Coordinates of C-alpha atoms in Angstrom, one line a residue:
M183 CA -26.2 20.5 -17.2
E184 CA -22.4 20.2 -17.2
F185 CA -22.7 16.7 -15.7
L186 CA -25.2 15.6 -18.3
K187 CA -22.8 16.8 -21.0
R188 CA -20.0 14.8 -19.4
L189 CA -22.3 11.8 -19.2
D190 CA -23.1 12.0 -22.9
E191 CA -19.3 12.2 -23.7
F192 CA -18.7 9.2 -21.5
R193 CA -21.3 7.1 -23.4
S194 CA -19.9 8.2 -26.7
K195 CA -16.4 7.1 -25.7
E196 CA -17.7 3.7 -24.5
K197 CA -19.6 3.3 -27.8
S198 CA -16.6 4.1 -29.9
L199 CA -14.5 1.4 -28.3
V200 CA -17.0 -1.4 -29.1
W201 CA -15.8 -3.6 -32.0
E202 CA -17.1 -6.6 -33.9
G203 CA -15.7 -8.4 -36.9
T204 CA -14.6 -11.7 -38.2
F205 CA -11.5 -13.8 -37.3
Q206 CA -10.0 -12.5 -40.5
D207 CA -10.4 -8.9 -39.3
Y208 CA -8.9 -9.9 -36.0
L209 CA -5.8 -11.1 -37.7
S210 CA -5.3 -7.6 -39.1
I211 CA -5.5 -6.2 -35.6
I212 CA -2.9 -8.7 -34.4
K213 CA -0.5 -7.6 -37.1
E214 CA -0.7 -4.0 -35.9
K215 CA -1.1 -4.7 -32.1
P216 CA 0.3 -8.2 -31.2
Y217 CA 0.0 -7.4 -27.5
V218 CA -3.8 -7.9 -27.7
T219 CA -3.1 -11.7 -27.6
Q220 CA -1.3 -11.5 -24.2
L221 CA -2.2 -14.0 -21.5
A222 CA -3.9 -13.1 -18.3
H223 CA -0.8 -12.9 -16.1
A224 CA 1.0 -10.8 -18.7
R225 CA -2.0 -8.4 -18.9
I226 CA -2.0 -8.0 -15.1
Y227 CA 1.8 -7.4 -15.0
N228 CA 1.6 -4.8 -17.9
M229 CA -1.3 -3.1 -16.1
I230 CA 0.8 -2.6 -13.0
K231 CA 3.9 -1.6 -15.0
E232 CA 1.9 0.8 -17.2
A233 CA 1.0 2.9 -14.1
G234 CA 4.8 3.4 -13.4
Y235 CA 7.0 3.1 -10.4
E236 CA 9.5 5.1 -8.3
E237 CA 12.9 4.0 -7.2
T238 CA 13.6 4.6 -3.5
E239 CA 16.3 3.6 -1.1
R240 CA 14.2 0.7 0.0
G241 CA 13.3 -0.5 -3.5
K242 CA 10.5 0.2 -6.0
T243 CA 7.2 1.8 -5.2
Y244 CA 4.5 0.8 -7.7
K245 CA 2.1 3.7 -8.4
F246 CA -0.7 1.3 -9.2
F247 CA -1.1 0.4 -5.5
S248 CA 0.0 3.8 -4.0
K249 CA -3.5 5.4 -3.8
E250 CA -5.0 2.6 -1.7
I251 CA -2.2 0.6 0.0
F252 CA 0.3 2.2 2.2
G253 CA 3.5 1.0 3.8
L254 CA 3.7 -2.3 1.9
D255 CA 6.3 -1.3 -0.7
G256 CA 8.6 -4.3 0.1
P257 CA 5.9 -7.0 -0.1
L258 CA 4.4 -5.5 -3.2
E259 CA 7.7 -5.3 -5.0
K260 CA 8.3 -8.9 -4.1
L261 CA 4.8 -9.8 -5.5
V262 CA 5.4 -8.0 -8.8
E263 CA 9.0 -9.0 -9.3
E264 CA 8.8 -12.6 -8.1
Y265 CA 5.3 -13.6 -9.2
F266 CA 3.8 -11.4 -11.8
H267 CA 7.0 -10.7 -13.8
P268 CA 8.0 -14.4 -14.3
A269 CA 4.4 -15.3 -14.8
A270 CA 4.1 -12.7 -17.6
R271 CA 7.1 -14.4 -19.3
R272 CA 5.1 -17.7 -19.2
L273 CA 7.3 -19.3 -16.6
D274 CA 5.9 -22.0 -14.4
V275 CA 4.8 -19.8 -11.6
R276 CA 1.8 -18.6 -13.6
K277 CA 0.3 -22.1 -13.1
R278 CA 0.4 -21.7 -9.4
I279 CA -2.3 -20.4 -7.1
L280 CA -1.2 -17.1 -5.5
L281 CA -2.0 -17.2 -1.8
L282 CA -1.8 -13.9 0.1
M283 CA -1.2 -14.7 3.8
G284 CA -1.2 -12.1 6.5
P285 CA -2.9 -10.8 9.7
V286 CA -6.5 -9.5 9.7
S287 CA -7.1 -6.1 8.2
G288 CA -3.6 -6.1 6.7
G289 CA -4.6 -5.1 3.1
K290 CA -5.1 -8.5 1.4
S291 CA -8.7 -7.9 0.3
T292 CA -7.8 -4.3 -0.7
L293 CA -5.0 -5.6 -2.9
V294 CA -7.2 -8.2 -4.6
S295 CA -10.0 -5.6 -5.1
M296 CA -7.5 -3.2 -6.7
L297 CA -6.4 -5.9 -9.2
K298 CA -10.0 -6.5 -10.1
R299 CA -10.9 -2.9 -10.6
G300 CA -7.7 -2.2 -12.3
L301 CA -8.3 -5.0 -14.8
E302 CA -11.8 -3.7 -15.5
Q303 CA -10.4 -0.3 -16.3
F304 CA -7.4 -1.6 -18.2
S305 CA -9.6 -3.6 -20.6
W306 CA -11.0 -0.3 -21.8
A307 CA -7.5 1.0 -22.6
D308 CA -5.7 0.4 -25.8
K309 CA -2.8 -1.5 -24.1
G310 CA -5.2 -3.7 -22.3
A311 CA -7.6 -4.5 -25.1
I312 CA -9.0 -8.0 -25.2
Y313 CA -10.8 -9.7 -28.0
G314 CA -12.9 -12.9 -27.7
I315 CA -15.0 -15.2 -29.7
K316 CA -18.5 -13.7 -29.9
G317 CA -21.0 -15.9 -28.2
C318 CA -18.4 -17.9 -26.3
P319 CA -19.6 -18.4 -22.7
M320 CA -15.9 -18.1 -21.6
H321 CA -15.0 -15.2 -24.0
E322 CA -12.0 -17.2 -25.1
E323 CA -9.0 -16.1 -27.3
P324 CA -10.0 -16.3 -31.0
L325 CA -6.6 -17.8 -31.8
H326 CA -7.8 -21.1 -30.3
L327 CA -9.6 -21.6 -33.6
I328 CA -6.3 -22.2 -35.4
P329 CA -5.6 -26.0 -35.7
K330 CA -2.6 -27.3 -33.7
E331 CA -0.9 -28.3 -37.0
L332 CA -0.8 -24.7 -38.2
R333 CA 0.2 -23.0 -35.0
A334 CA 4.0 -23.2 -35.4
E335 CA 3.6 -21.7 -38.9
F336 CA 1.3 -18.9 -37.5
E337 CA 3.8 -18.1 -34.7
K338 CA 6.6 -17.8 -37.3
E339 CA 4.5 -15.4 -39.5
Y340 CA 2.9 -13.3 -36.7
G341 CA 5.3 -13.7 -33.9
V342 CA 2.5 -14.7 -31.5
Y343 CA 2.4 -17.7 -29.2
I344 CA -0.9 -19.6 -29.1
E345 CA -1.8 -21.5 -25.9
G346 CA -5.1 -23.3 -25.2
E347 CA -7.9 -25.1 -26.9
L348 CA -11.5 -24.3 -27.9
C349 CA -14.1 -24.7 -25.2
P350 CA -16.8 -27.4 -26.0
S351 CA -19.3 -24.8 -27.0
C352 CA -17.1 -23.1 -29.6
R353 CA -15.8 -26.4 -30.9
M354 CA -19.4 -27.5 -31.7
R355 CA -20.3 -24.1 -33.3
L356 CA -17.2 -24.3 -35.5
E357 CA -18.3 -27.7 -36.8
T358 CA -22.0 -27.2 -37.1
E359 CA -22.5 -23.5 -37.9
Y360 CA -19.3 -22.5 -39.8
H361 CA -18.2 -26.0 -41.1
G362 CA -14.6 -25.4 -40.1
K363 CA -14.2 -22.0 -41.8
I364 CA -12.5 -20.2 -39.0
E365 CA -12.0 -17.0 -41.0
N366 CA -15.7 -16.3 -40.8
F367 CA -16.1 -16.9 -37.0
P368 CA -17.3 -13.7 -35.3
V369 CA -15.0 -11.9 -32.9
E370 CA -15.7 -9.0 -30.6
R371 CA -13.9 -6.7 -28.2
V372 CA -14.3 -7.9 -24.6
F373 CA -14.6 -5.6 -21.6
L374 CA -13.9 -7.3 -18.2
S375 CA -16.5 -6.7 -15.6
E376 CA -17.2 -8.5 -12.3
D377 CA -20.7 -7.2 -12.2
N378 CA -21.4 -8.6 -15.7
R379 CA -19.5 -11.8 -14.9
I380 CA -16.9 -11.3 -17.7
G381 CA -13.3 -12.2 -16.9
I382 CA -13.5 -11.6 -13.2
G383 CA -15.0 -13.9 -10.7
T384 CA -15.2 -14.4 -6.9
F385 CA -15.7 -17.7 -5.1
T386 CA -16.8 -17.7 -1.4
P387 CA -16.9 -20.9 0.6
S388 CA -20.1 -21.7 2.4
D389 CA -21.6 -24.7 4.1
P390 CA -20.0 -27.8 2.5
K391 CA -23.4 -29.6 2.7
S392 CA -25.2 -27.0 0.5
Q393 CA -22.4 -25.8 -1.7
D394 CA -22.1 -27.5 -5.1
I395 CA -19.0 -27.9 -7.3
A396 CA -21.1 -26.4 -10.0
D397 CA -20.4 -23.0 -8.4
L398 CA -16.9 -23.4 -9.7
T399 CA -17.3 -25.4 -13.0
G400 CA -20.8 -24.8 -14.2
S401 CA -23.7 -27.1 -14.4
I402 CA -26.1 -29.1 -16.6
D403 CA -29.1 -27.2 -17.9
F404 CA -31.8 -29.9 -17.2
S405 CA -34.5 -27.8 -19.0
T406 CA -32.6 -28.3 -22.3
I407 CA -31.7 -32.0 -22.1
A408 CA -35.0 -33.1 -23.6
E409 CA -34.3 -30.8 -26.5
Y410 CA -30.6 -31.8 -27.1
G411 CA -30.9 -35.4 -25.8
S412 CA -27.5 -35.7 -24.1
E413 CA -25.7 -34.3 -21.0
S414 CA -22.5 -34.2 -23.1
D415 CA -24.0 -31.7 -25.6
P416 CA -22.5 -28.3 -24.8
R417 CA -25.8 -26.6 -25.6
A418 CA -27.2 -28.5 -22.6
Y419 CA -24.5 -27.2 -20.2
R420 CA -24.2 -23.8 -18.4
F421 CA -20.6 -22.6 -18.5
D422 CA -21.3 -20.2 -15.7
G423 CA -19.1 -21.4 -12.9
E424 CA -16.5 -19.0 -11.4
L425 CA -13.7 -20.8 -13.2
N426 CA -15.6 -20.4 -16.5
I427 CA -16.5 -16.8 -16.3
S428 CA -13.0 -15.8 -14.9
N429 CA -11.3 -16.9 -18.1
R430 CA -9.1 -14.2 -19.6
G431 CA -8.8 -12.5 -16.2
L432 CA -8.8 -13.2 -12.5
M433 CA -10.6 -15.3 -9.9
E434 CA -10.6 -14.4 -6.3
F435 CA -10.9 -17.4 -3.9
Q436 CA -12.0 -15.8 -0.7
E437 CA -10.8 -17.6 2.5
M438 CA -9.6 -20.5 0.4
L439 CA -8.4 -22.6 3.3
K440 CA -11.9 -22.5 4.9
C441 CA -13.2 -24.3 1.8
D442 CA -14.2 -28.0 1.7
E443 CA -11.4 -30.3 0.4
K444 CA -13.3 -31.5 -2.7
F445 CA -13.4 -27.9 -4.0
L446 CA -9.6 -27.5 -3.5
W447 CA -8.9 -30.8 -5.3
N448 CA -10.7 -29.3 -8.4
L449 CA -7.8 -26.8 -8.5
L450 CA -5.1 -29.4 -8.9
S451 CA -5.4 -29.7 -12.7
L452 CA -6.0 -26.0 -13.2
S453 CA -2.9 -25.0 -11.2
Q454 CA -0.6 -27.4 -13.0
E455 CA -1.9 -27.9 -16.5
G456 CA -4.1 -24.8 -16.9
N457 CA -7.3 -26.7 -17.4
F458 CA -10.2 -28.1 -15.3
K459 CA -12.9 -30.8 -15.6
A460 CA -16.5 -29.8 -16.0
G461 CA -19.5 -32.1 -16.7
R462 CA -19.0 -34.8 -19.3
F463 CA -16.5 -32.9 -21.4
A464 CA -12.8 -33.2 -22.0
L465 CA -10.6 -30.9 -19.9
I466 CA -11.4 -27.2 -20.4
Y467 CA -8.6 -24.7 -20.9
A468 CA -8.7 -21.6 -18.7
D469 CA -6.4 -18.6 -19.0
E470 CA -6.8 -17.0 -15.6
M471 CA -5.0 -16.1 -12.4
I472 CA -6.2 -17.6 -9.2
I473 CA -5.6 -15.4 -6.2
A474 CA -6.6 -16.4 -2.7
H475 CA -6.1 -15.1 0.8
T476 CA -5.9 -16.5 4.3
N477 CA -4.5 -15.8 7.8
E478 CA -1.4 -17.4 9.3
N479 CA -3.2 -19.8 11.7
E480 CA -5.4 -21.3 8.9
Y481 CA -2.3 -21.7 6.7
R482 CA -0.4 -23.6 9.5
T483 CA -3.3 -26.0 9.9
F484 CA -3.5 -26.5 6.1
I485 CA 0.2 -27.4 5.7
S486 CA 0.1 -29.7 8.7
N487 CA -2.4 -31.9 6.9
K488 CA -0.6 -34.5 4.8
K489 CA -3.6 -34.8 2.5
N490 CA -2.9 -31.3 1.2
E491 CA 0.6 -32.0 0.0
A492 CA -0.3 -32.1 -3.7
L493 CA -2.0 -28.7 -3.5
Q494 CA 0.7 -27.2 -1.3
S495 CA 3.2 -27.7 -4.1
R496 CA 0.9 -25.8 -6.4
I497 CA 0.6 -22.7 -4.2
I498 CA 2.9 -19.7 -4.0
V499 CA 2.6 -17.9 -0.7
M500 CA 3.2 -14.2 -0.4
K501 CA 3.2 -12.7 3.0
I502 CA 1.3 -9.4 3.4
P503 CA 2.3 -8.0 6.9
Y504 CA 1.0 -4.9 8.7
N505 CA 2.5 -1.6 7.7
L506 CA 5.5 -0.6 9.9
R507 CA 5.8 3.1 9.0
V508 CA 4.0 5.7 11.1
R509 CA 3.5 8.1 8.2
D510 CA 1.9 5.4 6.1
E511 CA -0.3 4.3 9.0
V512 CA -1.6 7.9 9.2
K513 CA -2.5 7.6 5.5
I514 CA -4.5 4.4 6.2
Y515 CA -6.6 6.2 8.9
E516 CA -7.1 9.3 6.8
K517 CA -8.4 7.1 3.9
L518 CA -10.8 5.2 6.2
I519 CA -12.1 8.4 7.8
K520 CA -12.6 10.1 4.5
Q521 CA -14.9 7.2 3.5
S522 CA -17.2 8.1 6.5
D523 CA -19.6 11.0 7.0
L524 CA -17.7 12.8 9.7
S525 CA -16.4 15.8 7.8
S526 CA -18.0 18.2 10.3
I527 CA -15.7 17.0 13.1
H528 CA -12.2 18.5 13.2
I529 CA -9.3 16.1 13.9
A530 CA -6.5 18.0 15.5
P531 CA -2.9 17.8 14.1
H532 CA -1.0 14.7 15.4
A533 CA -4.2 12.9 16.6
L534 CA -3.8 10.3 13.9
R535 CA -0.1 10.2 14.3
V536 CA -0.2 9.2 18.0
A537 CA -2.7 6.5 17.1
S538 CA -0.2 5.3 14.4
I539 CA 2.7 5.4 16.8
F540 CA 0.8 3.1 19.1
S541 CA -0.2 0.7 16.3
V542 CA 3.3 0.5 14.8
L543 CA 5.0 -0.1 18.2
S544 CA 2.7 -3.1 18.8
R545 CA 3.9 -4.7 15.5
L546 CA 7.6 -4.3 16.0
K547 CA 9.9 -6.9 17.5
D548 CA 12.8 -6.1 19.8
S549 CA 16.2 -5.8 18.1
K550 CA 19.3 -7.6 19.5
K551 CA 21.5 -4.7 18.2
Q552 CA 23.2 -2.7 21.0
G553 CA 21.7 0.7 21.3
M554 CA 18.6 0.0 19.3
D555 CA 15.3 0.2 21.3
I556 CA 11.8 -0.2 19.9
V557 CA 11.2 3.6 19.7
K558 CA 14.5 4.2 17.8
K559 CA 13.5 1.3 15.5
M560 CA 10.1 2.9 14.8
K561 CA 11.7 6.3 14.0
L562 CA 14.3 4.7 11.8
Y563 CA 11.6 2.8 9.8
D564 CA 9.7 6.0 9.5
G565 CA 12.6 7.7 7.7
E566 CA 14.4 9.4 10.6
D567 CA 18.1 8.9 11.3
V568 CA 18.6 8.1 15.0
E569 CA 21.7 8.1 17.2
G570 CA 24.0 5.4 16.1
F571 CA 21.9 4.3 13.1
K572 CA 21.1 5.5 9.6
Q573 CA 18.6 4.5 6.8
K574 CA 21.2 2.1 5.3
D575 CA 20.8 0.0 8.5
I576 CA 17.1 -0.7 7.9
K577 CA 17.7 -3.8 5.6
E578 CA 19.8 -5.4 8.3
L579 CA 17.2 -4.7 10.9
L580 CA 14.4 -6.2 8.7
N581 CA 16.5 -9.3 8.1
E582 CA 17.2 -9.7 11.8
V583 CA 13.6 -10.6 12.8
V584 CA 11.4 -13.2 11.1
D585 CA 7.8 -12.2 10.4
E586 CA 7.9 -8.7 11.8
G587 CA 4.6 -7.1 11.2
M588 CA 2.6 -10.4 11.1
S589 CA 1.1 -9.6 14.5
G590 CA 0.1 -6.6 16.6
V591 CA -2.8 -4.1 16.6
D592 CA -4.8 -4.0 13.4
P593 CA -6.1 -0.8 11.8
R594 CA -9.7 -1.8 12.3
Y595 CA -9.3 -1.8 16.1
V596 CA -7.8 1.7 16.0
I597 CA -10.5 3.0 13.5
N598 CA -13.2 1.5 15.7
R599 CA -11.8 3.4 18.7
L600 CA -11.4 6.6 16.6
S601 CA -15.0 6.2 15.6
S602 CA -16.1 6.0 19.3
A603 CA -14.2 9.2 19.9
L604 CA -15.5 11.0 16.8
I605 CA -19.2 10.3 17.4
R606 CA -19.4 11.5 21.0
T607 CA -22.3 14.0 21.6
N608 CA -21.4 17.6 21.0
T609 CA -17.8 16.7 19.8
Q610 CA -16.4 19.5 17.7
C611 CA -12.8 18.4 17.6
I612 CA -10.8 15.5 18.9
N613 CA -7.2 15.9 19.9
P614 CA -4.3 13.3 20.4
L615 CA -5.2 12.8 24.1
D616 CA -8.8 12.0 23.2
V617 CA -7.5 9.4 20.8
L618 CA -5.1 7.8 23.3
R619 CA -7.9 7.8 25.9
A620 CA -10.3 6.0 23.5
I621 CA -7.6 3.4 22.6
K622 CA -7.0 2.7 26.3
D623 CA -10.7 2.4 27.1
G624 CA -11.0 -0.1 24.3
L625 CA -8.4 -2.3 25.9
D626 CA -10.5 -2.6 29.0
Q627 CA -13.5 -3.8 26.9
H628 CA -11.4 -6.3 24.9
A629 CA -12.0 -9.6 26.5
S630 CA -9.6 -11.6 24.3
I631 CA -6.5 -9.6 25.4
T632 CA -4.4 -11.4 28.1
P633 CA -3.2 -9.4 31.1
E634 CA 0.4 -9.6 29.8
E635 CA -0.6 -8.3 26.4
K636 CA -2.7 -5.5 27.9
E637 CA 0.3 -4.4 30.0
R638 CA 2.4 -4.3 26.9
L639 CA -0.1 -2.2 24.9
L640 CA -0.6 0.2 27.9
N641 CA 3.2 0.7 27.8
F642 CA 2.9 1.6 24.1
I643 CA 0.1 4.1 24.8
S644 CA 2.5 5.7 27.4
I645 CA 5.3 5.9 24.8
A646 CA 2.9 7.5 22.3
R647 CA 1.9 10.0 24.9
K648 CA 5.6 10.9 25.6
E649 CA 6.1 11.3 21.8
Y650 CA 3.1 13.6 21.6
D651 CA 4.5 15.7 24.5
E652 CA 7.6 16.4 22.4
M653 CA 5.4 17.2 19.3
A654 CA 3.2 19.5 21.4
K655 CA 6.2 21.4 22.7
K656 CA 7.7 21.8 19.2
E657 CA 4.4 23.0 17.9
I658 CA 4.1 25.7 20.5
Q659 CA 7.8 26.5 20.1
K660 CA 7.4 27.2 16.4
A661 CA 4.3 29.3 17.0
F662 CA 5.9 31.3 19.8
V663 CA 9.1 32.2 18.0
Y664 CA 8.3 35.3 15.9
S665 CA 9.5 34.6 12.4
F666 CA 10.7 31.2 13.4
E667 CA 12.3 30.3 10.1
E668 CA 14.2 33.5 10.0
S669 CA 15.5 33.1 13.6
A670 CA 16.4 29.5 12.8
R671 CA 18.2 30.5 9.6
V672 CA 20.3 33.1 11.4
L673 CA 21.3 30.7 14.1
F674 CA 22.0 28.0 11.5
N675 CA 24.2 30.2 9.4
N676 CA 26.1 31.4 12.5
Y677 CA 26.7 27.8 13.6
L678 CA 27.9 26.9 10.0
D679 CA 30.4 29.8 10.0
N680 CA 31.9 28.6 13.3
V681 CA 32.0 24.9 12.3
E682 CA 33.8 25.8 9.0
A683 CA 36.4 27.9 10.9
F684 CA 36.8 25.1 13.5
C685 CA 37.4 22.3 11.0
N686 CA 39.7 24.4 8.8
G687 CA 41.7 25.7 11.9
V688 CA 41.1 29.4 11.1
K689 CA 39.6 32.4 12.8
I690 CA 36.3 34.1 12.0
K691 CA 35.6 37.8 11.6
D692 CA 33.2 39.8 13.7
P693 CA 30.6 41.1 11.3
I694 CA 30.5 44.5 13.0
T695 CA 34.1 45.2 14.1
D696 CA 35.9 43.0 11.6
E697 CA 37.9 41.7 14.5
E698 CA 39.3 38.2 14.1
M699 CA 38.1 35.8 16.8
D700 CA 38.4 32.1 17.6
P701 CA 35.3 29.9 16.7
D702 CA 32.6 30.3 19.3
E703 CA 32.9 27.0 21.1
K704 CA 30.2 28.0 23.6
L705 CA 27.6 28.6 20.8
M706 CA 28.5 25.4 19.0
R707 CA 28.2 23.2 22.1
S708 CA 25.0 24.9 23.2
I709 CA 23.4 23.7 19.9
E710 CA 25.1 20.2 19.8
E711 CA 24.2 19.3 23.4
Q712 CA 20.5 19.7 22.4
I713 CA 20.7 16.4 20.5
G714 CA 23.2 14.6 22.8
I715 CA 26.4 15.2 20.9
S716 CA 29.1 14.4 23.5
E717 CA 32.4 16.3 23.9
N718 CA 34.3 13.4 22.3
A719 CA 31.8 13.2 19.4
K720 CA 31.7 16.9 18.6
K721 CA 34.6 16.9 16.1
A722 CA 33.2 14.0 14.1
F723 CA 29.7 15.7 14.0
R724 CA 31.2 19.0 12.8
E725 CA 33.2 17.2 10.1
E726 CA 30.1 15.4 9.0
I727 CA 28.3 18.8 8.6
L728 CA 31.2 20.2 6.7
I729 CA 31.3 17.2 4.3
R730 CA 27.6 17.5 3.7
L731 CA 28.0 21.3 3.1
S732 CA 30.8 20.6 0.5
S733 CA 28.8 17.9 -1.2
Y734 CA 25.9 20.3 -1.7
A735 CA 28.3 22.9 -3.0
R736 CA 29.7 20.5 -5.6
K737 CA 26.2 19.7 -6.8
Q738 CA 25.4 23.4 -6.9
K739 CA 22.6 22.8 -4.3
K740 CA 21.9 25.1 -1.4
F741 CA 22.6 23.7 2.0
N742 CA 19.9 25.2 4.2
Y743 CA 18.1 24.8 7.5
N744 CA 16.2 21.7 6.3
S745 CA 19.2 19.9 4.7
H746 CA 20.3 18.0 7.8
D747 CA 17.6 16.5 10.1
R748 CA 19.6 16.3 13.3
L749 CA 21.1 19.7 13.0
R750 CA 17.6 21.1 12.3
E751 CA 16.3 19.4 15.5
A752 CA 19.2 20.9 17.5
I753 CA 18.5 24.4 16.2
E754 CA 14.8 24.1 17.1
K755 CA 15.6 22.8 20.5
K756 CA 18.1 25.5 21.2
L757 CA 15.6 28.2 20.2
F758 CA 12.9 26.7 22.3
A759 CA 15.3 26.4 25.3
D760 CA 16.1 30.1 25.0
L761 CA 12.3 30.9 24.9
K762 CA 11.2 28.3 27.4
D763 CA 10.6 30.7 30.4
I764 CA 8.6 33.1 28.3
V765 CA 6.4 30.2 26.9
K766 CA 6.0 28.7 30.4
I767 CA 4.9 31.9 32.0
T768 CA 2.5 32.8 29.2
T769 CA 0.8 29.4 28.7
S770 CA 0.5 28.4 32.4
S771 CA -0.8 31.8 33.7
K772 CA -4.4 31.4 35.0
T773 CA -5.0 35.2 34.9
P774 CA -2.8 36.4 32.0
D775 CA -2.1 40.1 31.9
G776 CA -2.6 42.2 28.8
E777 CA 0.8 41.5 27.2
Q778 CA 0.4 37.7 27.9
L779 CA -3.1 37.7 26.5
K780 CA -1.9 39.4 23.4
R781 CA 0.8 36.8 23.0
I782 CA -1.6 33.9 23.5
N783 CA -3.9 35.3 20.9
E784 CA -1.1 35.7 18.4
V785 CA 0.1 32.2 19.0
S786 CA -3.4 30.8 18.7
A787 CA -3.9 32.6 15.5
R788 CA -0.6 31.3 14.1
L789 CA -1.6 27.7 15.1
I790 CA -4.9 28.1 13.3
A791 CA -3.5 29.8 10.2
E792 CA -0.3 27.8 9.7
H793 CA -0.5 24.5 11.5
G794 CA -4.1 23.2 10.9
Y795 CA -5.6 23.8 14.3
C796 CA -9.1 25.0 15.1
P797 CA -9.9 27.4 17.9
V798 CA -10.8 24.5 20.2
C799 CA -7.7 22.3 19.8
A800 CA -5.4 25.4 19.6
N801 CA -6.6 26.5 23.1
E802 CA -6.3 22.9 24.4
L803 CA -2.7 22.7 23.1
L804 CA -1.7 25.9 24.8
K805 CA -3.2 24.7 28.1
Y806 CA -1.6 21.3 27.8
V807 CA 1.9 22.6 27.0
G808 CA 1.6 25.0 29.9
S809 CA 0.9 22.1 32.2
L810 CA 3.9 20.2 30.8
L811 CA 6.3 23.1 31.3
S812 CA 5.0 23.6 34.8
R813 CA 5.9 20.1 36.0

């Protein structure tokens, strides 16, 4: 009953937004809300901007895309700032076809789909309201009714720019039905809908022998020619091509470069002058964005053909590479798995992460920078500082390699392999090793992979396995240390006290005896060595910690255990090293005694309660780490 009530409210809201009136009434709306006259590109830009954005070290993250597209903040910022923004200002780029180029399964179709669905929803919002001539097959802007001679005067009075001319159908209606009295012409609010073929269209190439140009520009209605007597009478023409119905919004040109040349030639006028030729009529104005997508090989073939030079100059290419951040790759897999009906199967922690590590490694290019290997690069891209490099070095690394992310393993392959692991008979839970095994088995079945490429990918599986080994040890470490955070905090504060005394050249007091002592060098080195800080580098590292501590104090922020990533890692490794023998004996014992069994049960319970494990994968993790420590 609650749903039916909500359904009734939804219908009432929709009904309240419907509006019809005359052109004279529409002018009153323009006075109050001049933004209703915005052109298609401006509407799309404002739709994206209205959702908001966040400033990060790497640039802007647009919230409009953030629920569906992950790890493409850079390309999306470029798309918005270098295409949509100038197009919204009526600069010449809006007359260009936007071509998204990238590898398969890279997010091009998802991006276009989001723009379509976003436009549909935005047209129901106040800021995205659209008004069109009622009865117009192209739902065109009512301001086209104003004669050219009066438009400058209108712009001066209303502050609104008018672009475009009446379609043949509305031109005839104005003359025959309304005798030039534009103030009486009916106007209605328009709601964009791909399903209803209003403002959003999709063109898919098919067999050139069977596909007709009418699919784009509309066609003659032969059943009415006898009635109207002429093919040039608008009433005898169906303005139902994709270019017609996409007016005021967006047209997706799927796999544009697979299309026959004669269809592409039809876009020349539209992409330069904003109009196209249909039937026996003058050029028809269209206010729409043309967005197409293709892969790199097809684009190379296209630009190598000299016949396509005219169209090449009318295309703006935006590269959409694969995601290069492990954390965002995990989000992609989580999204795809949620869309399936596999909620009964538990996915162990880190299972999707190891798959993501493998995928991202396959997309990265080697760096020429000394001390930078592919694993360090992956971690740096993922937001971790690594030895010798910090987040500020990322831009330089991105500029070092051309087309990074334009090749490698695509998400579909990994999801296919995950699917094969998920649907095995009697599977209750899959762990990271199951995932890596499924990915490896898939390489054996992949006929198109060369032996060299297979060897490279097997190496990435091996690296992902080593990364998981470290994750597994850390997970057990945290579960074994009773009150781990408290133990870490005590050790952390002890280290800070000694570092502060060392850098300031003073002694520290024993908390029990009040005796003054030199800073505990043995303690500090035992922690620093965990992350490879050499004897020569210890002073610089300690000074860096002290500077960070002072910075936090000035900002009245608390410097805690999680405030410095590398120091936190060192503390965790130190605690684990101290407990390693206990963990090793407990996890690797085939016949645990009562005390060991109690500890195993406590650790397993903590893994389940605090770290997202189920009884099956918690038990498997304990066995696996036991075998790692026994090697």
